Coordinates of C-alpha atoms in Angstrom, one line a residue:
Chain P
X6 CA -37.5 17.8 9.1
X7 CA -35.7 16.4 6.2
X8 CA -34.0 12.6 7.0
X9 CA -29.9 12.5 6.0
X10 CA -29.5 11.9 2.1
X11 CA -27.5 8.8 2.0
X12 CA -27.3 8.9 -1.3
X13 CA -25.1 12.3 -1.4
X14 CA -21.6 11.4 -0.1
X15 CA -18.0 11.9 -0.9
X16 CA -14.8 10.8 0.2
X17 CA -11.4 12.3 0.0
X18 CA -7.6 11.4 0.7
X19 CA -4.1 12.4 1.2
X20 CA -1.0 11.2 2.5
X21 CA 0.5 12.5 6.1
X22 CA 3.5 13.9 6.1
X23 CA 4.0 11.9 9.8
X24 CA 1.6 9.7 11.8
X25 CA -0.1 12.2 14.0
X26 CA -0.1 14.8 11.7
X27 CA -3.3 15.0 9.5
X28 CA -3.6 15.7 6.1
X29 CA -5.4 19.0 5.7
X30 CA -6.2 19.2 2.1
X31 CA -6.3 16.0 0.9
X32 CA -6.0 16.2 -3.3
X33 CA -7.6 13.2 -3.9
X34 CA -11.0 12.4 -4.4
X35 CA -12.6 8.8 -4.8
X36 CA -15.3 7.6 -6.8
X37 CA -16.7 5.3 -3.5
X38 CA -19.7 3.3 -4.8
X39 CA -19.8 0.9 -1.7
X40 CA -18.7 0.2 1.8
X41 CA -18.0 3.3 4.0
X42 CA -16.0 4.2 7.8
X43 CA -16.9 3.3 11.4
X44 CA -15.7 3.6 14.7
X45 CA -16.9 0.4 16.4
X46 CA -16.2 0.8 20.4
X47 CA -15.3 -2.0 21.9
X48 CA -17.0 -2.1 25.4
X49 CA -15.9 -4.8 28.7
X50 CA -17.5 -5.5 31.6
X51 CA -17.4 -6.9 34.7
X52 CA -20.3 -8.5 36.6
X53 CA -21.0 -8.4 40.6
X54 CA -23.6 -9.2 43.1
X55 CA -25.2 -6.1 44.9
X56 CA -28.0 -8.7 46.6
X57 CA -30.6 -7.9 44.0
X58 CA -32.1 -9.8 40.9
X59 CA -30.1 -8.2 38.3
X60 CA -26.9 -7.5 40.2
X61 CA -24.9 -4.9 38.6
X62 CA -21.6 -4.7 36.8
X63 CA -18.7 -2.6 36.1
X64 CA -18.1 -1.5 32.5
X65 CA -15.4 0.1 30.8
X66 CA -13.9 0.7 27.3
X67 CA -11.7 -1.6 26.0
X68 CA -10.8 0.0 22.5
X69 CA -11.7 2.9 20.4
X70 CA -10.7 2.1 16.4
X71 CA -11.7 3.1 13.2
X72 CA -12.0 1.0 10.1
X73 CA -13.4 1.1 6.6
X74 CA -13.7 -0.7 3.2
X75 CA -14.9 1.6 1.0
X76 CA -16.0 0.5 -2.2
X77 CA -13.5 2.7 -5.0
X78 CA -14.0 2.6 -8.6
X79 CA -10.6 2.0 -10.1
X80 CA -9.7 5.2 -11.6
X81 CA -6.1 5.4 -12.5
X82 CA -4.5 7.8 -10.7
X83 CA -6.8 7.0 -7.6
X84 CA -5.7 3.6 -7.5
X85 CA -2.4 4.0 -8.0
X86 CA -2.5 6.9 -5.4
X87 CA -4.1 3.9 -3.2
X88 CA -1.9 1.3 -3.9
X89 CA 1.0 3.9 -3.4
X90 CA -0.5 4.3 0.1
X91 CA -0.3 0.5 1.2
X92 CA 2.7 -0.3 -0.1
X93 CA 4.7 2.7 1.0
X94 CA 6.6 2.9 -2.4
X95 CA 6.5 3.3 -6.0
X96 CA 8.8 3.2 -9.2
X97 CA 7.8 5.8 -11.3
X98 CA 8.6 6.5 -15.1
X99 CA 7.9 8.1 -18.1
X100 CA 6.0 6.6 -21.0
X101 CA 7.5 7.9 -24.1
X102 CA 4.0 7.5 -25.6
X103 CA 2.0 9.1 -27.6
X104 CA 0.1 9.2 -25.7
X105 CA 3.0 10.0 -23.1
X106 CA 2.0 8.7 -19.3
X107 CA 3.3 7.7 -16.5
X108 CA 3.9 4.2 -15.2
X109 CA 3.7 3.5 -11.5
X110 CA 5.1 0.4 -10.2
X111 CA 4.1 -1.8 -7.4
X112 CA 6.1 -4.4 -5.8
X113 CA 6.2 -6.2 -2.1
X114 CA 7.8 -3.6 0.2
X115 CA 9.3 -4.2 3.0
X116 CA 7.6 -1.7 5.5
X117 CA 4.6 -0.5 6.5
X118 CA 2.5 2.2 4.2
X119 CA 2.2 5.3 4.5
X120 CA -0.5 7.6 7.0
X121 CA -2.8 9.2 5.5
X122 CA -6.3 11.2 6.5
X123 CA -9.5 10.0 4.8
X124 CA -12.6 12.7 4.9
X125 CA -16.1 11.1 4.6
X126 CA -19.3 12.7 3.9
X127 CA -22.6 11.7 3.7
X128 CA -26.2 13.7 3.1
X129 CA -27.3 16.8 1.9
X130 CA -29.2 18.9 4.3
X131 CA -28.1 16.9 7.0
X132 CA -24.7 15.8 6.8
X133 CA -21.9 13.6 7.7
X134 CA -18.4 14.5 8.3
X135 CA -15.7 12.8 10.0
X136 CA -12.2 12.8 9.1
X137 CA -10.0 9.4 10.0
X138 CA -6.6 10.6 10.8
X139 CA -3.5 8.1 11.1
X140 CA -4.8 5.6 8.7
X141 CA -3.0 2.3 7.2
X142 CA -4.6 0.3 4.6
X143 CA -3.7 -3.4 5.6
X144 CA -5.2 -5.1 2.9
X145 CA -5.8 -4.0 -0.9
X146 CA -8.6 -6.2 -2.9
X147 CA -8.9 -5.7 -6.3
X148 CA -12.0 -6.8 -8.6
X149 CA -13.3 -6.9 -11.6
X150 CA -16.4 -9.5 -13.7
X151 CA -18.6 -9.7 -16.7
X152 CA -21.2 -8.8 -14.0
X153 CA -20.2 -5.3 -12.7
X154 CA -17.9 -3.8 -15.4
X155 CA -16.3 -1.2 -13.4
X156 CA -13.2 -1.9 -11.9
X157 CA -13.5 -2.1 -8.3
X158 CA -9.8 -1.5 -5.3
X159 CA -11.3 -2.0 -1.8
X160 CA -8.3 -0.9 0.6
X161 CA -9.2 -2.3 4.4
X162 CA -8.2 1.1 6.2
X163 CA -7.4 1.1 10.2
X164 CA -7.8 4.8 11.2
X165 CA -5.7 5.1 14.5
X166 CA -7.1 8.7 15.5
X167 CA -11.3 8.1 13.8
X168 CA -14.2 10.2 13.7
X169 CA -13.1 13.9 14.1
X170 CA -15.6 16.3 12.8
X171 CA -15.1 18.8 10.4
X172 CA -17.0 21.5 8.8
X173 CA -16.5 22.2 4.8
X174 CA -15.9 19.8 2.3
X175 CA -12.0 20.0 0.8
X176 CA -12.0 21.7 -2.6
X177 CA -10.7 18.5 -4.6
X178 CA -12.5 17.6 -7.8
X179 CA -13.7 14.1 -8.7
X180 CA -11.1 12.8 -11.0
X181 CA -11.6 13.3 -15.0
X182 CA -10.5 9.8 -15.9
X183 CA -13.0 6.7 -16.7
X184 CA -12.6 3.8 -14.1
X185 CA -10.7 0.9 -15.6
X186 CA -13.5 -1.4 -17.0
X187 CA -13.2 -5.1 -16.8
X188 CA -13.9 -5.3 -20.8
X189 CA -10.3 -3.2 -20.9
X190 CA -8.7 -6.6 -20.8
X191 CA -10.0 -8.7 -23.5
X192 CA -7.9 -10.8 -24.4
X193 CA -5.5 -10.7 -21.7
X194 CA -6.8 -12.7 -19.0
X195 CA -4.2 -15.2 -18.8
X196 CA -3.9 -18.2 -16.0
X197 CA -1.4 -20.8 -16.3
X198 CA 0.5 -18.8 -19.8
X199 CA -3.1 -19.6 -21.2
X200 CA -5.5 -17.0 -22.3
X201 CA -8.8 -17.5 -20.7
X202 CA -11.7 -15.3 -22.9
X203 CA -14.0 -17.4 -21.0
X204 CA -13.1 -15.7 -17.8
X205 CA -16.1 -14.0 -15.9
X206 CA -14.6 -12.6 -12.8
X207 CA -10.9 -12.2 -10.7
X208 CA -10.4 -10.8 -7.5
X209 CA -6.9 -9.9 -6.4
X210 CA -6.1 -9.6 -2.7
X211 CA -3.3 -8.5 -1.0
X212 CA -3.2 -8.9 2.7
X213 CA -0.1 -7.3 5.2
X214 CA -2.0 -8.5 7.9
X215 CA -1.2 -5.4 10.4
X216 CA -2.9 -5.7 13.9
X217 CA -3.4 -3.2 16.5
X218 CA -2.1 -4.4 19.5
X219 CA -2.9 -2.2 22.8
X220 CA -1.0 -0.9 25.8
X221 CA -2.3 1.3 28.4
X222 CA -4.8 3.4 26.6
X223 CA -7.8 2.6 24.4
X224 CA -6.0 3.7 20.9
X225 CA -3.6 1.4 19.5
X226 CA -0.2 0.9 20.9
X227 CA 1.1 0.3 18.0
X228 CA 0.2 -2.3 14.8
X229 CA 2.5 -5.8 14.6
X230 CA 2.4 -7.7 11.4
X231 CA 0.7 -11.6 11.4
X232 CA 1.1 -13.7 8.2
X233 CA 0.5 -11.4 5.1
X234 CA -0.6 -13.2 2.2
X235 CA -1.5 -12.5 -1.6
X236 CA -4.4 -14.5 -3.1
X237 CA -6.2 -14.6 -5.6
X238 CA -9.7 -15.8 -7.1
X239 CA -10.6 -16.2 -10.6
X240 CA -14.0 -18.1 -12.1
X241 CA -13.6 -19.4 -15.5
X242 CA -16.4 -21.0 -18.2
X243 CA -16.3 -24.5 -18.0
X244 CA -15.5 -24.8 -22.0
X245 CA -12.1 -27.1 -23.3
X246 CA -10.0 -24.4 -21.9
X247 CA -11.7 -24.8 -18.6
X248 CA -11.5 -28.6 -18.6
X249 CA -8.1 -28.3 -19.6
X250 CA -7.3 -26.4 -16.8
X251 CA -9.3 -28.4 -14.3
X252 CA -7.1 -31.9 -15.7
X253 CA -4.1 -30.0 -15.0
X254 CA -4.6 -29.3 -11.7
X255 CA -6.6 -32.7 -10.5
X256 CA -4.9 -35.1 -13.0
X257 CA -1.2 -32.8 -13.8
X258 CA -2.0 -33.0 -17.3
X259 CA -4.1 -31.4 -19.9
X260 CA -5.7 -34.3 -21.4
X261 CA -5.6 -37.7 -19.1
X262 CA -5.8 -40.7 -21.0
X263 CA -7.7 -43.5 -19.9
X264 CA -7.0 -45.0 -16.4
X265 CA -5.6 -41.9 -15.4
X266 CA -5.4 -40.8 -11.8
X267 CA -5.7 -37.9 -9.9
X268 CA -2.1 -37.0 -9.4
X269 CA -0.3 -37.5 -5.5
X270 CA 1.8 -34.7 -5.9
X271 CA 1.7 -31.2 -5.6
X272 CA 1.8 -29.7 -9.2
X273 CA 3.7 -27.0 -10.9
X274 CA 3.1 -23.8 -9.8
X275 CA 0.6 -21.6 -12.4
X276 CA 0.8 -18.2 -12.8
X277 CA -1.7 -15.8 -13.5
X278 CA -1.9 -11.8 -15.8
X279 CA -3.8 -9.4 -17.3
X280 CA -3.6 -6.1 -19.2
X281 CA -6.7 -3.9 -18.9
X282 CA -5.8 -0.7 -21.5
X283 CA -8.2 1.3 -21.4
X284 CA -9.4 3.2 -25.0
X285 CA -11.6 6.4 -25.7
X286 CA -15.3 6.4 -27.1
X287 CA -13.6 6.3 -30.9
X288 CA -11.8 3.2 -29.9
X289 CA -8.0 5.0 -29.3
X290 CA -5.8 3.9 -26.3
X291 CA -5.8 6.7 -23.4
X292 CA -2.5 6.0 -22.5
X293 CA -3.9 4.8 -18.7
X294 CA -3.0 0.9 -18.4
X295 CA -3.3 -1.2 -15.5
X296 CA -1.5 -4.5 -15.5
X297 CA -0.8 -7.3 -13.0
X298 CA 1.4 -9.9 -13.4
X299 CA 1.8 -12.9 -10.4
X300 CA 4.7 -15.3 -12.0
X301 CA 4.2 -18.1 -9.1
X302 CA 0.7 -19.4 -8.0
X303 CA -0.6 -22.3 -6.1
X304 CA -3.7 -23.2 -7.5
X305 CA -6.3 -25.3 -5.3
X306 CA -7.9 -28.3 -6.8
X307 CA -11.2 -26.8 -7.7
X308 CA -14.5 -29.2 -7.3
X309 CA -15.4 -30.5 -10.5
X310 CA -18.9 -28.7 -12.0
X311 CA -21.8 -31.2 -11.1
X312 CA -24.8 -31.6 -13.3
X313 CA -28.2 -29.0 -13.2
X314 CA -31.2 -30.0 -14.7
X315 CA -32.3 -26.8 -15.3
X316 CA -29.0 -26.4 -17.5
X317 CA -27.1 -22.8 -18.0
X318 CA -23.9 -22.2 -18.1
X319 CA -21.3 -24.1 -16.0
X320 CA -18.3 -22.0 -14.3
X321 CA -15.3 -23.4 -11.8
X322 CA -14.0 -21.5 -9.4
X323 CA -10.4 -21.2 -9.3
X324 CA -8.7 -20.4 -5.6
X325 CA -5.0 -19.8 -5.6
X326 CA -2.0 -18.4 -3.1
X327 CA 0.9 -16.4 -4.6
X328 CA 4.4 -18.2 -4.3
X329 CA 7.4 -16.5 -4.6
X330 CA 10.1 -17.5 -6.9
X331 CA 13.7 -16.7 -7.0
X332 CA 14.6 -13.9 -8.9
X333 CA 11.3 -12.9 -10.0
X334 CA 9.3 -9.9 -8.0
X335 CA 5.8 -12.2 -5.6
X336 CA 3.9 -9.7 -8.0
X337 CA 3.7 -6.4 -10.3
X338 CA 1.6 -4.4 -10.6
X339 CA 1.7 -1.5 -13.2
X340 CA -0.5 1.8 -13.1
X341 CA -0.4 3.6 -15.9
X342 CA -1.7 7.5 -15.3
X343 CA -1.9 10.4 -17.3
X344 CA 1.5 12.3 -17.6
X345 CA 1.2 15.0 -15.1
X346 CA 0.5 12.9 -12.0
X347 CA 4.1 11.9 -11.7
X348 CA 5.5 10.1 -8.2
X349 CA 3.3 11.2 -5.6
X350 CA 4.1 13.1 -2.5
X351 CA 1.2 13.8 -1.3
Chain O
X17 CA 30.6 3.0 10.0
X18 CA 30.5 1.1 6.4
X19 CA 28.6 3.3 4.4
X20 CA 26.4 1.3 1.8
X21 CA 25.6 3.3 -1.6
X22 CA 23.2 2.6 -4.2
X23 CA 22.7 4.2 -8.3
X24 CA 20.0 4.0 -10.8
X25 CA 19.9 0.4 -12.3
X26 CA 21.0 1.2 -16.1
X27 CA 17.5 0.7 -17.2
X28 CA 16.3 3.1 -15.1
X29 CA 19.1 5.7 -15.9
X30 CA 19.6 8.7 -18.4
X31 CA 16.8 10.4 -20.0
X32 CA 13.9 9.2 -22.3
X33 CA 11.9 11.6 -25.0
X34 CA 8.7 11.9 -24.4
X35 CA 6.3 12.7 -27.1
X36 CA 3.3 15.0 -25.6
X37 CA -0.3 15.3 -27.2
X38 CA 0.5 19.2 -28.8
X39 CA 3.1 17.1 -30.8
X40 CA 6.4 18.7 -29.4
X41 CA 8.7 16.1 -27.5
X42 CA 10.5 16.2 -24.0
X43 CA 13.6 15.0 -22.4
X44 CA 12.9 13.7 -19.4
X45 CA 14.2 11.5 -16.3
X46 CA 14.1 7.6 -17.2
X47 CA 13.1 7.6 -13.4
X48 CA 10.5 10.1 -12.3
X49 CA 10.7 9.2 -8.6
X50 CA 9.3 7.3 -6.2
X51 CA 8.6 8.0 -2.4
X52 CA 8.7 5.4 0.4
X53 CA 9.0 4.7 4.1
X54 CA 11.8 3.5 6.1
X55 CA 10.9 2.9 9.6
X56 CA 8.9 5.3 10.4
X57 CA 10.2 8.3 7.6
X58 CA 9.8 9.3 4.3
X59 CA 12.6 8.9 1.8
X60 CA 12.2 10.9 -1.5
X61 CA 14.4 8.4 -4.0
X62 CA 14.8 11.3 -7.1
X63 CA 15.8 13.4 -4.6
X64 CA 18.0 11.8 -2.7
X65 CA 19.7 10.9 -5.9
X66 CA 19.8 14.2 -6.8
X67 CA 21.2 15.5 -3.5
X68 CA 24.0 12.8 -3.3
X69 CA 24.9 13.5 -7.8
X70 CA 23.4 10.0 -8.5
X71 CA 24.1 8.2 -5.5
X72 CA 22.4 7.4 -2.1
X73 CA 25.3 7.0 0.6
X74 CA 23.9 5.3 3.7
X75 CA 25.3 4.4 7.1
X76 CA 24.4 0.6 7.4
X77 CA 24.9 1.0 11.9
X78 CA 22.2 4.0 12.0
X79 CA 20.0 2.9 9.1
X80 CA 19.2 -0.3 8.5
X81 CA 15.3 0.6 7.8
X82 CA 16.5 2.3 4.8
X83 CA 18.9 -0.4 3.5
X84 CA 16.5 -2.7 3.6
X85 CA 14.2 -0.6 2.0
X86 CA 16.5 0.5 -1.2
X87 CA 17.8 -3.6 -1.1
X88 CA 14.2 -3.9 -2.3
X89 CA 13.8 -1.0 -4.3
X90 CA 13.4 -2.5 -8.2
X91 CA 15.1 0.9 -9.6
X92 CA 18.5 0.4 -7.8
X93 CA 21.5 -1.3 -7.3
X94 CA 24.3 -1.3 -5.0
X95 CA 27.3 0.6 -6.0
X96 CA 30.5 1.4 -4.9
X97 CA 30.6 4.8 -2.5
X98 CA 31.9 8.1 -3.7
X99 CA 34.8 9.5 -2.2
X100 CA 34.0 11.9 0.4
X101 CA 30.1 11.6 0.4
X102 CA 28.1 11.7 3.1
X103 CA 25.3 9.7 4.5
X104 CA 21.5 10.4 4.4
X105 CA 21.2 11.3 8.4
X106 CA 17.7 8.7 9.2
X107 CA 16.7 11.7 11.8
X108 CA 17.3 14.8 10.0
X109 CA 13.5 14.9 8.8
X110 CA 12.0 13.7 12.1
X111 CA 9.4 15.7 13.8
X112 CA 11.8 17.2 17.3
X113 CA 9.3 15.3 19.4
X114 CA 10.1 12.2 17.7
X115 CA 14.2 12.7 17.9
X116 CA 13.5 13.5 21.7
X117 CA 11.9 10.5 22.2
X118 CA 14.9 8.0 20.6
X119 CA 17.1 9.8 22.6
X120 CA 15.4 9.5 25.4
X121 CA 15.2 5.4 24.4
X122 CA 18.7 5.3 24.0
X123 CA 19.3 6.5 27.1
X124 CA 21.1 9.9 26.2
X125 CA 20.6 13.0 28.3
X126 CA 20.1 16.4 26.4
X127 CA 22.3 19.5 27.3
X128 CA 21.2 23.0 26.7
X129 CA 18.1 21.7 24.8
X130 CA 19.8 20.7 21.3
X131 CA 17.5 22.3 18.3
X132 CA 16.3 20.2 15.6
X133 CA 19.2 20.2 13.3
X134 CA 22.0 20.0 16.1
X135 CA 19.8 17.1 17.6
X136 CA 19.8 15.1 14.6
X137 CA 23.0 15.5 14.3
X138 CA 24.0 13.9 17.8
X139 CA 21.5 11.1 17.5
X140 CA 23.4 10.2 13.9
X141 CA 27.3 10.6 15.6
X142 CA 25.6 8.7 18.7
X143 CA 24.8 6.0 16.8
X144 CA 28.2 5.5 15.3
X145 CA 29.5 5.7 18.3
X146 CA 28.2 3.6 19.8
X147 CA 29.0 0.9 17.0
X148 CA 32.2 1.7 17.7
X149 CA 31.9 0.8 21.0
X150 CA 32.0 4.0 22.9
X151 CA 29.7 5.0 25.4
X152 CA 27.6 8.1 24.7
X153 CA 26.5 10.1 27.8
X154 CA 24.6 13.0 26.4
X155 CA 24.1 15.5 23.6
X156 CA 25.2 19.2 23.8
X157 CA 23.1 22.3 22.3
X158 CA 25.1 21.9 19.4
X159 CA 24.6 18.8 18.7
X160 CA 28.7 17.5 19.7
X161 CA 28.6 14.1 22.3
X162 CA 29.5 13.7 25.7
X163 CA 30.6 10.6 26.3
X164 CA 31.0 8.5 29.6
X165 CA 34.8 7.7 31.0
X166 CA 35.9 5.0 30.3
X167 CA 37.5 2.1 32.6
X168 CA 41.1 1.8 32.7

């Protein structure tokens, strides 16, 4: 009897038109290359003596919910569709080009995002398939390093209505476009208005922070929002950029002179960007662009790298919290897709 | 009700010309679209503009998902309100189960079961009613109030 074939799997997506409806044919197809759906059940119980050794107990369910993190390569119209999703809004328009495109654009809304129906399937001869119906992503994390090229969106889903079977894969193509590759943005990591080529990673998280709360039944109730937060971590090369950096944010300037103290204020805010733009195999620009920009970040004062006697290469660690500031959007990001996938609806 | 409008920011208004890969160019929208929730709808933006001849007219007492919504939308701006336009009506894309249910919540009883249309209808008068301090009792089949007597 042949074992599942974990290694044959696919995963599809499409917006609801309402929460409780599900998305029949979902027109969207992921590259997933980590991380996958469950259903954890969430069991109570209650213990009582019957006179005997082990006594005995009552048990019951307290909650039935599904949740995922798949791992999705950062294809552009796949993460825009994605981050279209969790924010529950987009600007869309035109790139006169060539080559012409279209520019989605992500800001903080001020809702939630909207429902949509993930299908998951895993194996060959003996397969998978469940379908998560009602789900919110909560929380987006972008990635990207020297280490592991390939652009990376992880969207935390909660699946309100998990695990309902189906029978035949939806018809939906994987996409044509490349992944956004973290070499796509040489050049353009930027922290502080300073470009960093020494940069070997970022991770970019954006966390609405919904909860399911629960009333008289073992689904949600409804979802209430905690504290959302947007952070962000980057890891730099410890080279005179680096060490400038570091003395900015320990000492509030650049290059301390002698005697200088760590400062006892909080300093400026920082800021961070990049521009990944992604090119064909003879070196021309696809049009597909994918762009972040966070004006207003608290950086935290990073520990300063120690000594190895086995040498290598040193790196610091940069941890910082978006800030708003007044007239300026908390963040932006910019998805650049190929001209036919205009505002989605679906 | 004080309806609250909103236009295309000018940056985001007119047309653009696109140049495609075959080498011809296009005119086309400076603002494709953009569709987003309110509460718990959708709201198409290019076609809501398109409905209301560049303008979204909303009533701030029955919709104040939506205003806070377009407040934040980057592509528009508040403007003054056209001269006879009406208001985006928050229930008229509602699932019936869903309009049943905020009537219900609101306390309204339902006459000659109201169809969908007639029923958002009602909830929408209902609401600006009641902001203007009358005291809705029911809506009828086709979608006109009832309203409780009032106290002399």
């Amino acid at each position: 009897m042949p074992l599942l074939e974990p290694n044959f799997y696919a995963l599809w997506a499409g917006k609801q038109t309402a929460k409780g409806t599900p998305q029949a044919t979902p027109i969207h197809r992921m590259v997933q290359v980590a991380g996958d759906f469950n259903m954890p059940r969430d069991d109570g119980q209650e213990n009582w003596s019957d006179l005997t050794k082990y006594g005995n107990r009552t048990d019951w369910i307290n909650s039935l919910l599904g949740n995922g993190e798949p791992g999705i390569e950062a294809t552009p119209s796949e993460l825009a569709f994605l981050l279209w999703i969790f924010h529950g809004a987009e600007t869309v328009t035109p790139i006169t080009g060539p080559p012409a495109a279209q520019k989605h654009t992500f800001t903080p809304a001020v809702g939630r995002g909207h429902y949509a129906t993930f299908y998951s399937r895993v194996g060959q001869s003996v397969v998978r398939r469940q379908q998560h119906n009602d789900c919110l992503i909560t929380r987006v994390q972008v990635e990207g390093s020297t280490a592991n090229k390939a652009v990376r969106v992880t969207p935390r889903i909660l699946s309100l209505d998990p695990g309902v079977i189906f029978t035949s894969d939806p018809t939906q193509a994987l996409p044509t476009d490349k992944s956004f590759l973290y070499t796509d943005g040489v050049g353009t990591f930027t922290i502080d208005s300073v470009v960093f080529a020494g940069q070997s990673q970022f991770q970019f998280t954006i966390d609405d922070a919904w909860e399911p709360v629960f009333g008289d039944d073992i689904v949600p109730f409804d979802l209430v929002q905690g504290s959302p937060l947007v952070s962000l971590g980057v890891t730099v090369y410890f080279d005179a950029t680096g060490l400038a950096e570091y003395n900015k944010l320990v000492y509030g300037t650049a290059s301390p002179t002698v005697g200088t103290k760590p400062i006892k204020r909080i300093p400026a805010l920082g800021s961070y960007s990049f521009d990944l733009v992604q090119k064909d195999s003879a070196g021309a620009t696809t049009g597909r662009e994918f762009k972040l920009t966070i004006p207003g970040v608290k950086w935290a004062v990073p520990d300063a790298p120690g000594p190895n006697p086995d040498g290598g290469a040193t790196e610091v660690a940069l941890a910082g919290e978006m800030r708003p500031l007044v007239g300026q959007q908390p963040y932006t990001i910019d998805v650049y897709t190929d001209n036919a996938t205009v505002a989605f609806t679906t | 009700m004080a309806p609250i409008s909103y236009a295309l920011r000018a940056e985001f208004d007119g047309t653009v010309t696109q140049e495609l890969d075959d080498g011809t160019s296009v005119e086309v929208p400076a603002f494709t679209g953009g569709l987003i929730t309110a509460g718990d709808r959708d709201v198409d933006i290019r076609v809501e503009l398109d409905a209301g001849d560049g303008t979204i007219v909303v009533d701030d007492t029955a919709d104040p998902a939506l205003i806070l919504a377009l407040d934040n939308y980057p592509a528009l701006k508040r403007t003054g309100t056209p001269e006879g336009s009406e208001p985006i009506n928050p229930y008229a894309n509602q699932p019936i189960a869903n309009l049943r249910e905020r009537a219900t919540a609101l306390g309204l009883e339902l006459y000659g079961s109201p169809k969908k249309a007639e029923l958002a209808a009602g909830l929408l008068a209902a609401d600006q009613a009641t902001a203007s301090g009358d005291q809705v009792a029911g809506i009828q089949a086709d979608g006109t109030l009832i309203f409780n007597p009032t106290e002399e």
